[in-house]
mmCIF file of C-alpha atoms in Angstrom:
data_model
loop_
_atom_site.group_PDB
_atom_site.id
_atom_site.type_symbol
_atom_site.label_atom_id
_atom_site.label_comp_id
_atom_site.label_asym_id
_atom_site.label_seq_id
_atom_site.Cartn_x
_atom_site.Cartn_y
_atom_site.Cartn_z
ATOM 1 C CA MET A 1332 55.876 -70.866 23.738
ATOM 2 C CA ASN A 1333 54.941 -74.110 25.480
ATOM 3 C CA SER A 1334 55.418 -73.939 29.237
ATOM 4 C CA SER A 1335 56.673 -76.966 31.152
ATOM 5 C CA GLU A 1336 56.345 -78.046 34.751
ATOM 6 C CA GLU A 1337 59.328 -79.596 36.471
ATOM 7 C CA ILE A 1338 58.841 -81.589 39.643
ATOM 8 C CA ALA A 1339 61.847 -81.958 41.937
ATOM 9 C CA VAL A 1340 61.544 -84.546 44.714
ATOM 10 C CA SER A 1341 64.052 -84.441 47.565
ATOM 11 C CA GLY A 1342 64.427 -86.041 50.968
ATOM 12 C CA MET A 1343 65.692 -82.837 52.547
ATOM 13 C CA SER A 1344 63.793 -79.683 53.401
ATOM 14 C CA ALA A 1345 64.971 -76.954 51.017
ATOM 15 C CA GLY A 1346 62.861 -74.106 52.383
ATOM 16 C CA ARG A 1347 61.225 -73.199 55.657
ATOM 17 C CA PRO A 1348 61.834 -75.283 58.805
ATOM 18 C CA ALA A 1349 59.587 -78.342 59.064
ATOM 19 C CA LEU A 1350 58.698 -80.960 61.611
ATOM 20 C CA ARG A 1351 61.156 -83.818 61.489
ATOM 21 C CA MET A 1352 60.109 -86.830 59.462
ATOM 22 C CA GLY A 1353 61.535 -90.273 60.036
ATOM 23 C CA PRO A 1354 63.401 -92.062 57.240
ATOM 24 C CA ALA A 1355 60.494 -94.406 56.500
ATOM 25 C CA GLU A 1356 58.112 -91.454 56.182
ATOM 26 C CA LEU A 1357 60.557 -89.623 53.910
ATOM 27 C CA VAL A 1358 61.042 -92.622 51.661
ATOM 28 C CA GLN A 1359 57.314 -93.275 51.422
ATOM 29 C CA ALA A 1360 56.465 -89.631 50.786
ATOM 30 C CA ALA A 1361 59.133 -89.386 48.084
ATOM 31 C CA ALA A 1362 57.911 -92.577 46.420
ATOM 32 C CA MET A 1363 54.269 -91.462 46.428
ATOM 33 C CA ALA A 1364 55.231 -88.038 45.113
ATOM 34 C CA ARG A 1365 57.166 -89.610 42.252
ATOM 35 C CA ARG A 1366 54.210 -91.801 41.334
ATOM 36 C CA PHE A 1367 51.770 -88.870 41.428
ATOM 37 C CA TYR A 1368 53.775 -85.969 39.946
ATOM 38 C CA LEU A 1369 56.226 -87.688 37.624
ATOM 39 C CA GLU A 1370 54.502 -90.911 36.585
ATOM 40 C CA GLY A 1371 50.953 -89.497 36.470
ATOM 41 C CA LYS A 1372 49.375 -92.201 38.611
ATOM 42 C CA SER A 1373 46.102 -91.477 40.407
ATOM 43 C CA LYS A 1374 45.764 -91.381 44.184
ATOM 44 C CA ILE A 1375 43.660 -94.558 44.023
ATOM 45 C CA GLN A 1376 46.400 -96.395 42.097
ATOM 46 C CA ILE A 1377 49.026 -95.234 44.583
ATOM 47 C CA ALA A 1378 46.841 -96.291 47.513
ATOM 48 C CA GLU A 1379 46.456 -99.789 46.053
ATOM 49 C CA GLU A 1380 50.212 -100.098 45.488
ATOM 50 C CA PHE A 1381 51.140 -99.051 49.034
ATOM 51 C CA GLY A 1382 48.198 -100.719 50.761
ATOM 52 C CA VAL A 1383 46.800 -97.530 52.288
ATOM 53 C CA SER A 1384 43.665 -95.435 51.768
ATOM 54 C CA ARG A 1385 43.516 -92.741 49.101
ATOM 55 C CA PHE A 1386 42.905 -90.261 51.928
ATOM 56 C CA LYS A 1387 46.278 -91.272 53.405
ATOM 57 C CA VAL A 1388 47.877 -90.693 50.002
ATOM 58 C CA ALA A 1389 46.287 -87.244 49.796
ATOM 59 C CA ARG A 1390 47.613 -86.351 53.266
ATOM 60 C CA VAL A 1391 51.112 -87.549 52.401
ATOM 61 C CA LEU A 1392 51.172 -85.556 49.159
ATOM 62 C CA GLU A 1393 49.910 -82.457 50.971
ATOM 63 C CA THR A 1394 52.573 -82.883 53.640
ATOM 64 C CA ALA A 1395 55.244 -83.339 50.980
ATOM 65 C CA LEU A 1396 54.317 -79.949 49.518
ATOM 66 C CA GLU A 1397 54.087 -78.217 52.883
ATOM 67 C CA ARG A 1398 57.506 -79.480 53.973
ATOM 68 C CA ASP A 1399 59.266 -78.757 50.674
ATOM 69 C CA LEU A 1400 59.878 -82.406 49.882
ATOM 70 C CA VAL A 1401 58.271 -81.577 46.549
ATOM 71 C CA ARG A 1402 59.109 -78.388 44.683
ATOM 72 C CA ILE A 1403 56.964 -77.453 41.696
ATOM 73 C CA GLU A 1404 58.517 -75.006 39.247
ATOM 74 C CA ILE A 1405 56.529 -73.544 36.367
ATOM 75 C CA ARG A 1406 58.923 -72.509 33.646
ATOM 76 C CA VAL A 1407 58.401 -70.676 30.378
ATOM 77 C CA PRO A 1408 61.105 -69.698 27.873
ATOM 78 C CA ALA A 1409 63.302 -66.915 29.213
ATOM 79 C CA GLU A 1410 62.046 -64.359 26.684
ATOM 80 C CA LEU A 1411 58.438 -64.664 27.889
ATOM 81 C CA ASP A 1412 57.199 -62.841 30.981
ATOM 82 C CA ALA A 1413 54.345 -64.973 32.290
ATOM 83 C CA GLU A 1414 53.508 -62.722 35.249
ATOM 84 C CA ARG A 1415 53.189 -59.540 33.188
ATOM 85 C CA SER A 1416 51.287 -61.455 30.515
ATOM 86 C CA ASP A 1417 48.659 -62.637 32.968
ATOM 87 C CA ARG A 1418 48.282 -59.207 34.596
ATOM 88 C CA LEU A 1419 47.908 -57.524 31.211
ATOM 89 C CA ARG A 1420 45.337 -60.070 30.060
ATOM 90 C CA ALA A 1421 43.290 -59.506 33.210
ATOM 91 C CA ARG A 1422 43.550 -55.692 33.135
ATOM 92 C CA TYR A 1423 42.226 -55.357 29.593
ATOM 93 C CA GLY A 1424 39.953 -58.397 29.542
ATOM 94 C CA LEU A 1425 41.857 -59.950 26.655
ATOM 95 C CA ARG A 1426 41.634 -63.519 25.437
ATOM 96 C CA HIS A 1427 45.422 -63.767 25.135
ATOM 97 C CA ALA A 1428 48.246 -61.449 26.176
ATOM 98 C CA VAL A 1429 51.851 -62.458 25.574
ATOM 99 C CA VAL A 1430 54.645 -60.228 26.884
ATOM 100 C CA VAL A 1431 58.222 -60.745 25.716
ATOM 101 C CA GLU A 1432 61.401 -59.222 27.079
ATOM 102 C CA SER A 1433 62.330 -55.873 25.547
ATOM 103 C CA PRO A 1434 65.765 -55.587 23.937
ATOM 104 C CA ALA A 1435 68.436 -54.553 26.420
ATOM 105 C CA GLU A 1436 69.482 -51.583 24.328
ATOM 106 C CA ASP A 1437 67.485 -48.638 22.978
ATOM 107 C CA VAL A 1438 64.266 -49.637 24.753
ATOM 108 C CA GLU A 1439 62.864 -46.122 24.392
ATOM 109 C CA GLU A 1440 63.643 -45.914 20.678
ATOM 110 C CA SER A 1441 62.768 -49.416 19.471
ATOM 111 C CA PRO A 1442 59.089 -49.953 18.699
ATOM 112 C CA ASP A 1443 58.069 -53.457 17.660
ATOM 113 C CA PRO A 1444 61.232 -55.489 18.297
ATOM 114 C CA GLU A 1445 61.574 -58.286 15.762
ATOM 115 C CA ASN A 1446 61.134 -60.971 18.427
ATOM 116 C CA LEU A 1447 57.496 -59.854 18.740
ATOM 117 C CA GLY A 1448 56.920 -61.200 15.241
ATOM 118 C CA GLU A 1449 58.547 -64.504 16.126
ATOM 119 C CA VAL A 1450 56.357 -64.967 19.203
ATOM 120 C CA ALA A 1451 53.264 -63.858 17.280
ATOM 121 C CA ALA A 1452 54.060 -66.478 14.633
ATOM 122 C CA ASP A 1453 54.042 -69.156 17.327
ATOM 123 C CA LEU A 1454 50.774 -67.777 18.708
ATOM 124 C CA LEU A 1455 49.113 -67.950 15.287
ATOM 125 C CA GLY A 1456 50.280 -71.538 15.051
ATOM 126 C CA GLU A 1457 48.200 -72.182 18.180
ATOM 127 C CA LEU A 1458 45.140 -70.121 17.249
ATOM 128 C CA VAL A 1459 44.592 -70.983 13.592
ATOM 129 C CA THR A 1460 42.781 -74.233 12.894
ATOM 130 C CA GLU A 1461 42.178 -76.082 9.654
ATOM 131 C CA GLY A 1462 39.657 -74.312 7.443
ATOM 132 C CA ASP A 1463 40.099 -70.897 9.077
ATOM 133 C CA VAL A 1464 40.492 -67.712 7.072
ATOM 134 C CA LEU A 1465 43.535 -65.750 8.254
ATOM 135 C CA GLY A 1466 43.628 -62.007 7.628
ATOM 136 C CA LEU A 1467 46.882 -60.022 7.620
ATOM 137 C CA ALA A 1468 47.015 -56.226 7.770
ATOM 138 C CA TRP A 1469 50.022 -54.175 6.671
ATOM 139 C CA GLY A 1470 52.630 -53.473 9.331
ATOM 140 C CA ARG A 1471 56.289 -54.088 10.086
ATOM 141 C CA SER A 1472 55.377 -56.420 12.932
ATOM 142 C CA THR A 1473 53.013 -58.513 10.805
ATOM 143 C CA ILE A 1474 55.670 -58.749 8.094
ATOM 144 C CA HIS A 1475 58.204 -59.966 10.683
ATOM 145 C CA MET A 1476 55.593 -62.416 11.929
ATOM 146 C CA ALA A 1477 54.922 -63.844 8.477
ATOM 147 C CA ALA A 1478 58.648 -64.276 7.853
ATOM 148 C CA ALA A 1479 58.922 -66.278 11.094
ATOM 149 C CA LEU A 1480 55.990 -68.611 10.381
ATOM 150 C CA ASP A 1481 56.983 -72.261 10.232
ATOM 151 C CA ARG A 1482 53.650 -73.962 10.929
ATOM 152 C CA LEU A 1483 50.028 -73.254 10.101
ATOM 153 C CA PRO A 1484 47.126 -75.632 9.504
ATOM 154 C CA PRO A 1485 45.602 -75.520 6.009
ATOM 155 C CA CYS A 1486 43.801 -72.171 5.761
ATOM 156 C CA THR A 1487 42.966 -69.367 3.376
ATOM 157 C CA VAL A 1488 45.046 -66.193 3.790
ATOM 158 C CA VAL A 1489 43.680 -62.782 2.817
ATOM 159 C CA GLN A 1490 45.265 -59.343 2.860
ATOM 160 C CA LEU A 1491 43.262 -56.841 4.926
ATOM 161 C CA THR A 1492 44.873 -53.580 3.755
ATOM 162 C CA GLY A 1493 46.597 -52.133 0.778
ATOM 163 C CA VAL A 1494 50.369 -51.742 0.850
ATOM 164 C CA TYR A 1495 52.411 -48.853 2.176
ATOM 165 C CA ASP A 1496 53.908 -48.377 -1.259
ATOM 166 C CA ALA A 1497 52.768 -50.393 -4.263
ATOM 167 C CA GLY A 1498 56.387 -50.456 -5.440
ATOM 168 C CA THR A 1499 57.464 -52.413 -2.351
ATOM 169 C CA ALA A 1500 54.689 -55.001 -2.474
ATOM 170 C CA GLU A 1501 57.134 -57.868 -2.938
ATOM 171 C CA ARG A 1502 58.828 -56.990 0.371
ATOM 172 C CA GLY A 1503 55.695 -56.107 2.281
ATOM 173 C CA SER A 1504 52.195 -57.288 2.981
ATOM 174 C CA VAL A 1505 51.709 -59.050 -0.351
ATOM 175 C CA GLU A 1506 54.756 -61.180 0.358
ATOM 176 C CA ALA A 1507 53.529 -61.748 3.931
ATOM 177 C CA VAL A 1508 50.240 -63.142 2.590
ATOM 178 C CA ARG A 1509 52.077 -65.346 0.123
ATOM 179 C CA ARG A 1510 54.419 -66.606 2.826
ATOM 180 C CA ALA A 1511 51.578 -67.505 5.207
ATOM 181 C CA ALA A 1512 49.680 -69.273 2.433
ATOM 182 C CA GLN A 1513 52.814 -71.186 1.454
ATOM 183 C CA VAL A 1514 53.332 -72.393 5.021
ATOM 184 C CA SER A 1515 49.679 -73.405 5.389
ATOM 185 C CA GLY A 1516 49.261 -74.826 1.914
ATOM 186 C CA GLY A 1517 46.120 -72.726 1.455
ATOM 187 C CA GLU A 1518 44.918 -70.081 -0.980
ATOM 188 C CA ALA A 1519 46.359 -66.558 -0.972
ATOM 189 C CA HIS A 1520 44.292 -63.453 -1.707
ATOM 190 C CA PRO A 1521 46.651 -60.468 -1.858
ATOM 191 C CA ILE A 1522 45.714 -56.864 -2.608
ATOM 192 C CA TYR A 1523 47.843 -55.166 -5.263
ATOM 193 C CA ALA A 1524 46.998 -51.585 -4.393
ATOM 194 C CA PRO A 1525 48.287 -48.760 -2.190
ATOM 195 C CA MET A 1526 46.723 -48.352 1.225
ATOM 196 C CA LEU A 1527 46.122 -44.607 0.823
ATOM 197 C CA LEU A 1528 44.700 -43.015 -2.309
ATOM 198 C CA PRO A 1529 44.465 -39.315 -3.269
ATOM 199 C CA ASP A 1530 40.679 -39.160 -2.946
ATOM 200 C CA PRO A 1531 37.581 -41.290 -2.133
ATOM 201 C CA ALA A 1532 36.620 -41.699 -5.810
ATOM 202 C CA THR A 1533 39.948 -43.317 -6.700
ATOM 203 C CA ALA A 1534 39.727 -45.602 -3.675
ATOM 204 C CA ALA A 1535 36.175 -46.635 -4.594
ATOM 205 C CA ALA A 1536 37.217 -47.403 -8.157
ATOM 206 C CA LEU A 1537 40.058 -49.620 -6.972
ATOM 207 C CA ARG A 1538 37.796 -51.486 -4.554
ATOM 208 C CA ASN A 1539 35.642 -52.481 -7.521
ATOM 209 C CA GLN A 1540 38.532 -53.977 -9.456
ATOM 210 C CA THR A 1541 38.189 -57.743 -9.764
ATOM 211 C CA GLY A 1542 41.183 -58.882 -7.715
ATOM 212 C CA ILE A 1543 40.642 -56.381 -4.922
ATOM 213 C CA ALA A 1544 36.897 -57.000 -4.813
ATOM 214 C CA ARG A 1545 37.580 -60.732 -4.497
ATOM 215 C CA ALA A 1546 39.808 -60.124 -1.484
ATOM 216 C CA PHE A 1547 37.168 -57.871 0.091
ATOM 217 C CA GLU A 1548 34.600 -60.659 -0.284
ATOM 218 C CA TYR A 1549 36.676 -62.717 2.167
ATOM 219 C CA PHE A 1550 36.677 -60.054 4.892
ATOM 220 C CA ASP A 1551 33.420 -61.331 6.387
ATOM 221 C CA LYS A 1552 34.846 -64.861 6.443
ATOM 222 C CA VAL A 1553 38.030 -64.021 8.366
ATOM 223 C CA THR A 1554 38.228 -65.954 11.647
ATOM 224 C CA VAL A 1555 41.700 -64.881 12.833
ATOM 225 C CA ALA A 1556 43.420 -61.589 12.002
ATOM 226 C CA ALA A 1557 46.835 -60.110 12.767
ATOM 227 C CA VAL A 1558 47.200 -56.323 12.876
ATOM 228 C CA SER A 1559 49.808 -53.721 13.781
ATOM 229 C CA ILE A 1560 49.426 -50.540 15.842
ATOM 230 C CA GLY A 1561 51.039 -47.165 15.205
ATOM 231 C CA SER A 1562 51.463 -44.020 17.292
ATOM 232 C CA TRP A 1563 50.668 -40.705 15.669
ATOM 233 C CA GLU A 1564 54.279 -39.652 15.100
ATOM 234 C CA PRO A 1565 56.894 -39.989 12.363
ATOM 235 C CA GLY A 1566 58.318 -43.436 11.770
ATOM 236 C CA ILE A 1567 55.809 -45.181 14.058
ATOM 237 C CA SER A 1568 52.665 -44.806 11.976
ATOM 238 C CA THR A 1569 52.499 -45.803 8.339
ATOM 239 C CA VAL A 1570 49.487 -43.578 7.706
ATOM 240 C CA HIS A 1571 51.101 -40.598 9.434
ATOM 241 C CA ASP A 1572 54.112 -40.872 7.133
ATOM 242 C CA MET A 1573 51.950 -41.073 3.992
ATOM 243 C CA LEU A 1574 50.062 -37.824 4.672
ATOM 244 C CA SER A 1575 51.010 -34.230 3.962
ATOM 245 C CA ASP A 1576 52.039 -31.904 6.800
ATOM 246 C CA GLU A 1577 48.688 -30.136 6.556
ATOM 247 C CA GLU A 1578 46.764 -33.420 6.785
ATOM 248 C CA ARG A 1579 48.842 -34.598 9.748
ATOM 249 C CA ALA A 1580 48.122 -31.368 11.585
ATOM 250 C CA HIS A 1581 44.404 -31.695 10.838
ATOM 251 C CA TYR A 1582 44.131 -35.206 12.250
ATOM 252 C CA ALA A 1583 46.342 -34.322 15.199
ATOM 253 C CA SER A 1584 43.861 -31.546 16.035
ATOM 254 C CA LEU A 1585 41.164 -34.226 16.321
ATOM 255 C CA GLY A 1586 43.119 -35.866 19.132
ATOM 256 C CA VAL A 1587 44.566 -38.847 17.268
ATOM 257 C CA ALA A 1588 46.551 -41.071 19.629
ATOM 258 C CA ALA A 1589 46.782 -44.267 17.595
ATOM 259 C CA GLU A 1590 46.371 -45.776 14.159
ATOM 260 C CA MET A 1591 45.548 -49.338 13.159
ATOM 261 C CA SER A 1592 44.881 -50.474 9.596
ATOM 262 C CA ALA A 1593 44.288 -46.832 8.565
ATOM 263 C CA HIS A 1594 41.700 -46.306 11.322
ATOM 264 C CA LEU A 1595 42.433 -43.477 13.762
ATOM 265 C CA PHE A 1596 41.660 -43.491 17.499
ATOM 266 C CA ASP A 1597 41.774 -40.980 20.324
ATOM 267 C CA ALA A 1598 43.147 -41.866 23.755
ATOM 268 C CA GLU A 1599 39.816 -43.370 24.846
ATOM 269 C CA GLY A 1600 39.618 -45.693 21.873
ATOM 270 C CA ARG A 1601 37.016 -43.657 19.977
ATOM 271 C CA ARG A 1602 37.416 -43.475 16.218
ATOM 272 C CA VAL A 1603 38.216 -40.039 14.821
ATOM 273 C CA GLY A 1604 38.964 -38.752 11.340
ATOM 274 C CA ARG A 1605 36.702 -41.313 9.714
ATOM 275 C CA ASP A 1606 36.911 -39.482 6.403
ATOM 276 C CA LEU A 1607 40.429 -40.864 6.027
ATOM 277 C CA GLY A 1608 39.006 -44.368 5.671
ATOM 278 C CA GLU A 1609 37.134 -43.321 2.545
ATOM 279 C CA ARG A 1610 40.497 -42.824 0.833
ATOM 280 C CA CYS A 1611 41.977 -46.104 2.027
ATOM 281 C CA ILE A 1612 42.016 -49.700 0.887
ATOM 282 C CA THR A 1613 41.450 -51.433 4.206
ATOM 283 C CA VAL A 1614 39.091 -53.658 6.155
ATOM 284 C CA GLU A 1615 36.281 -51.630 7.707
ATOM 285 C CA ALA A 1616 36.265 -51.214 11.501
ATOM 286 C CA ASP A 1617 32.869 -52.901 11.844
ATOM 287 C CA ARG A 1618 34.152 -55.943 9.979
ATOM 288 C CA LEU A 1619 37.223 -56.074 12.214
ATOM 289 C CA ARG A 1620 34.945 -56.022 15.245
ATOM 290 C CA ARG A 1621 33.110 -59.097 13.972
ATOM 291 C CA ILE A 1622 36.266 -61.177 13.468
ATOM 292 C CA PRO A 1623 36.358 -63.707 16.334
ATOM 293 C CA GLU A 1624 40.106 -63.359 17.026
ATOM 294 C CA VAL A 1625 42.084 -60.189 16.263
ATOM 295 C CA VAL A 1626 45.691 -60.273 17.440
ATOM 296 C CA ALA A 1627 47.485 -56.931 17.716
ATOM 297 C CA ILE A 1628 51.281 -56.984 17.573
ATOM 298 C CA ALA A 1629 52.996 -53.884 18.926
ATOM 299 C CA GLY A 1630 55.625 -52.992 21.483
ATOM 300 C CA GLY A 1631 58.073 -50.372 22.717
ATOM 301 C CA ARG A 1632 57.521 -47.565 25.206
ATOM 302 C CA ARG A 1633 56.816 -45.085 22.398
ATOM 303 C CA LYS A 1634 53.805 -47.152 21.325
ATOM 304 C CA ALA A 1635 52.390 -47.832 24.794
ATOM 305 C CA GLU A 1636 49.750 -45.081 24.751
ATOM 306 C CA ALA A 1637 48.698 -46.061 21.240
ATOM 307 C CA ILE A 1638 48.340 -49.688 22.300
ATOM 308 C CA ASP A 1639 46.176 -48.592 25.243
ATOM 309 C CA ALA A 1640 43.932 -46.589 22.905
ATOM 310 C CA VAL A 1641 43.440 -49.477 20.467
ATOM 311 C CA LEU A 1642 42.746 -51.964 23.266
ATOM 312 C CA ARG A 1643 39.975 -49.621 24.461
ATOM 313 C CA SER A 1644 38.403 -49.591 20.975
ATOM 314 C CA GLY A 1645 36.935 -53.090 21.200
ATOM 315 C CA LEU A 1646 38.494 -54.085 17.881
ATOM 316 C CA VAL A 1647 41.125 -56.516 19.172
ATOM 317 C CA THR A 1648 40.923 -59.584 21.396
ATOM 318 C CA SER A 1649 44.582 -60.464 21.966
ATOM 319 C CA LEU A 1650 47.957 -58.736 22.199
ATOM 320 C CA VAL A 1651 51.613 -59.583 21.686
ATOM 321 C CA THR A 1652 53.821 -56.884 23.211
ATOM 322 C CA ASP A 1653 57.027 -56.364 25.182
ATOM 323 C CA THR A 1654 57.920 -55.492 28.758
ATOM 324 C CA ALA A 1655 58.602 -51.816 27.959
ATOM 325 C CA ALA A 1656 55.043 -51.292 26.715
ATOM 326 C CA ALA A 1657 53.493 -53.662 29.262
ATOM 327 C CA ASP A 1658 54.931 -51.777 32.236
ATOM 328 C CA HIS A 1659 53.318 -48.551 31.044
ATOM 329 C CA LEU A 1660 50.006 -50.271 30.283
ATOM 330 C CA LEU A 1661 49.897 -51.847 33.743
ATOM 331 C CA GLU A 1662 50.517 -48.475 35.377
ATOM 332 C CA ALA A 1663 47.917 -46.602 33.306
ATOM 333 C CA GLY A 1664 44.888 -44.971 34.911
ATOM 334 C CA THR A 1665 41.368 -46.342 35.074
ATOM 335 C CA ALA A 1666 41.059 -49.928 33.881
ATOM 336 C CA PRO A 1667 39.125 -50.082 30.600
ATOM 337 C CA ARG A 1668 36.058 -52.133 29.779
ATOM 338 C CA PRO A 1669 36.999 -55.733 28.894
ATOM 339 C CA ALA A 1670 38.233 -55.921 25.310
ATOM 340 C CA LEU A 1671 36.235 -59.092 24.729
ATOM 341 C CA ASP A 1672 33.021 -57.071 25.046
ATOM 342 C CA ARG A 1673 33.881 -55.907 21.493
ATOM 343 C CA GLY A 1674 31.789 -52.827 22.195
ATOM 344 C CA ASP A 1675 32.113 -49.655 20.114
ATOM 345 C CA PRO A 1676 33.334 -46.757 22.315
ATOM 346 C CA ASP A 1677 31.234 -44.419 20.151
ATOM 347 C CA GLY A 1678 28.094 -46.337 21.051
ATOM 348 C CA ALA A 1679 27.330 -47.166 17.430
ATOM 349 C CA GLU A 1680 26.161 -50.629 16.466
#
């Protein structure tokens, strides 16, 4: 995800018409531009070399830009959309927003393309520093991200939620935590428990078990977290798919628009259905809000409204998404409060 700047120096005007420059002026301007843009020399060094003032050098460089003798191109990898990324970051007041190209086919039906995980893996490689505690929540996108990790500084990795199905732990979030810890060379603290339990008493009993309690002790130490976002519809929300039809209807009646780590949100980012959290093995919303960097990974047009809701909640600071979701988010109504305020939409402390 590193961008590069390419400087092309030419003796001919490639753009708009310009006043004619003599050959000596062209040669000098090209030489100064090469020294400044390609060789990294200062204007003072160039002035000393050519026996002119640094103000003359500044004027020549300015003229070279104005007359298209110098062309500056800012390039990022083709799959990244720098313009949408910057607009999305500004609209939601995010610390980082990275937008990748949506797949050419089935844009409407493909939430969380796998390349989101690959880009998120690169982003974590930038954000995580030695000694950090990295938290990973359950989600297809976070699992794809963990599989794509190839670099991480030494850090502790902790699981932030139970698994979708305890029987698939080896292929899910437990394996994601192990993979991240293996890449970083740090400790792994997985959670061997389902995300959703039948009742609050069972969930409370599991939280007190030694291994799970040890993982929970790390929640307040997490410095960087990666989470997924789900819409409240089949196949796009893990929690939705785990509930009974009656329970789904109940939470839908509360206006659920999004789900993240078993927390439910309405379209304005307010938490609803908080009783569900009592039955879940997951990081509490208030703890998420205190984590310095929370990266949400979600894309696809079908998830766009859910992403908007979660960004309004104040629980995340950064986003990795795709162009299909970004276009909807950029066209949405009233701009929300900056996400970096980390404020609770409910007004609670």
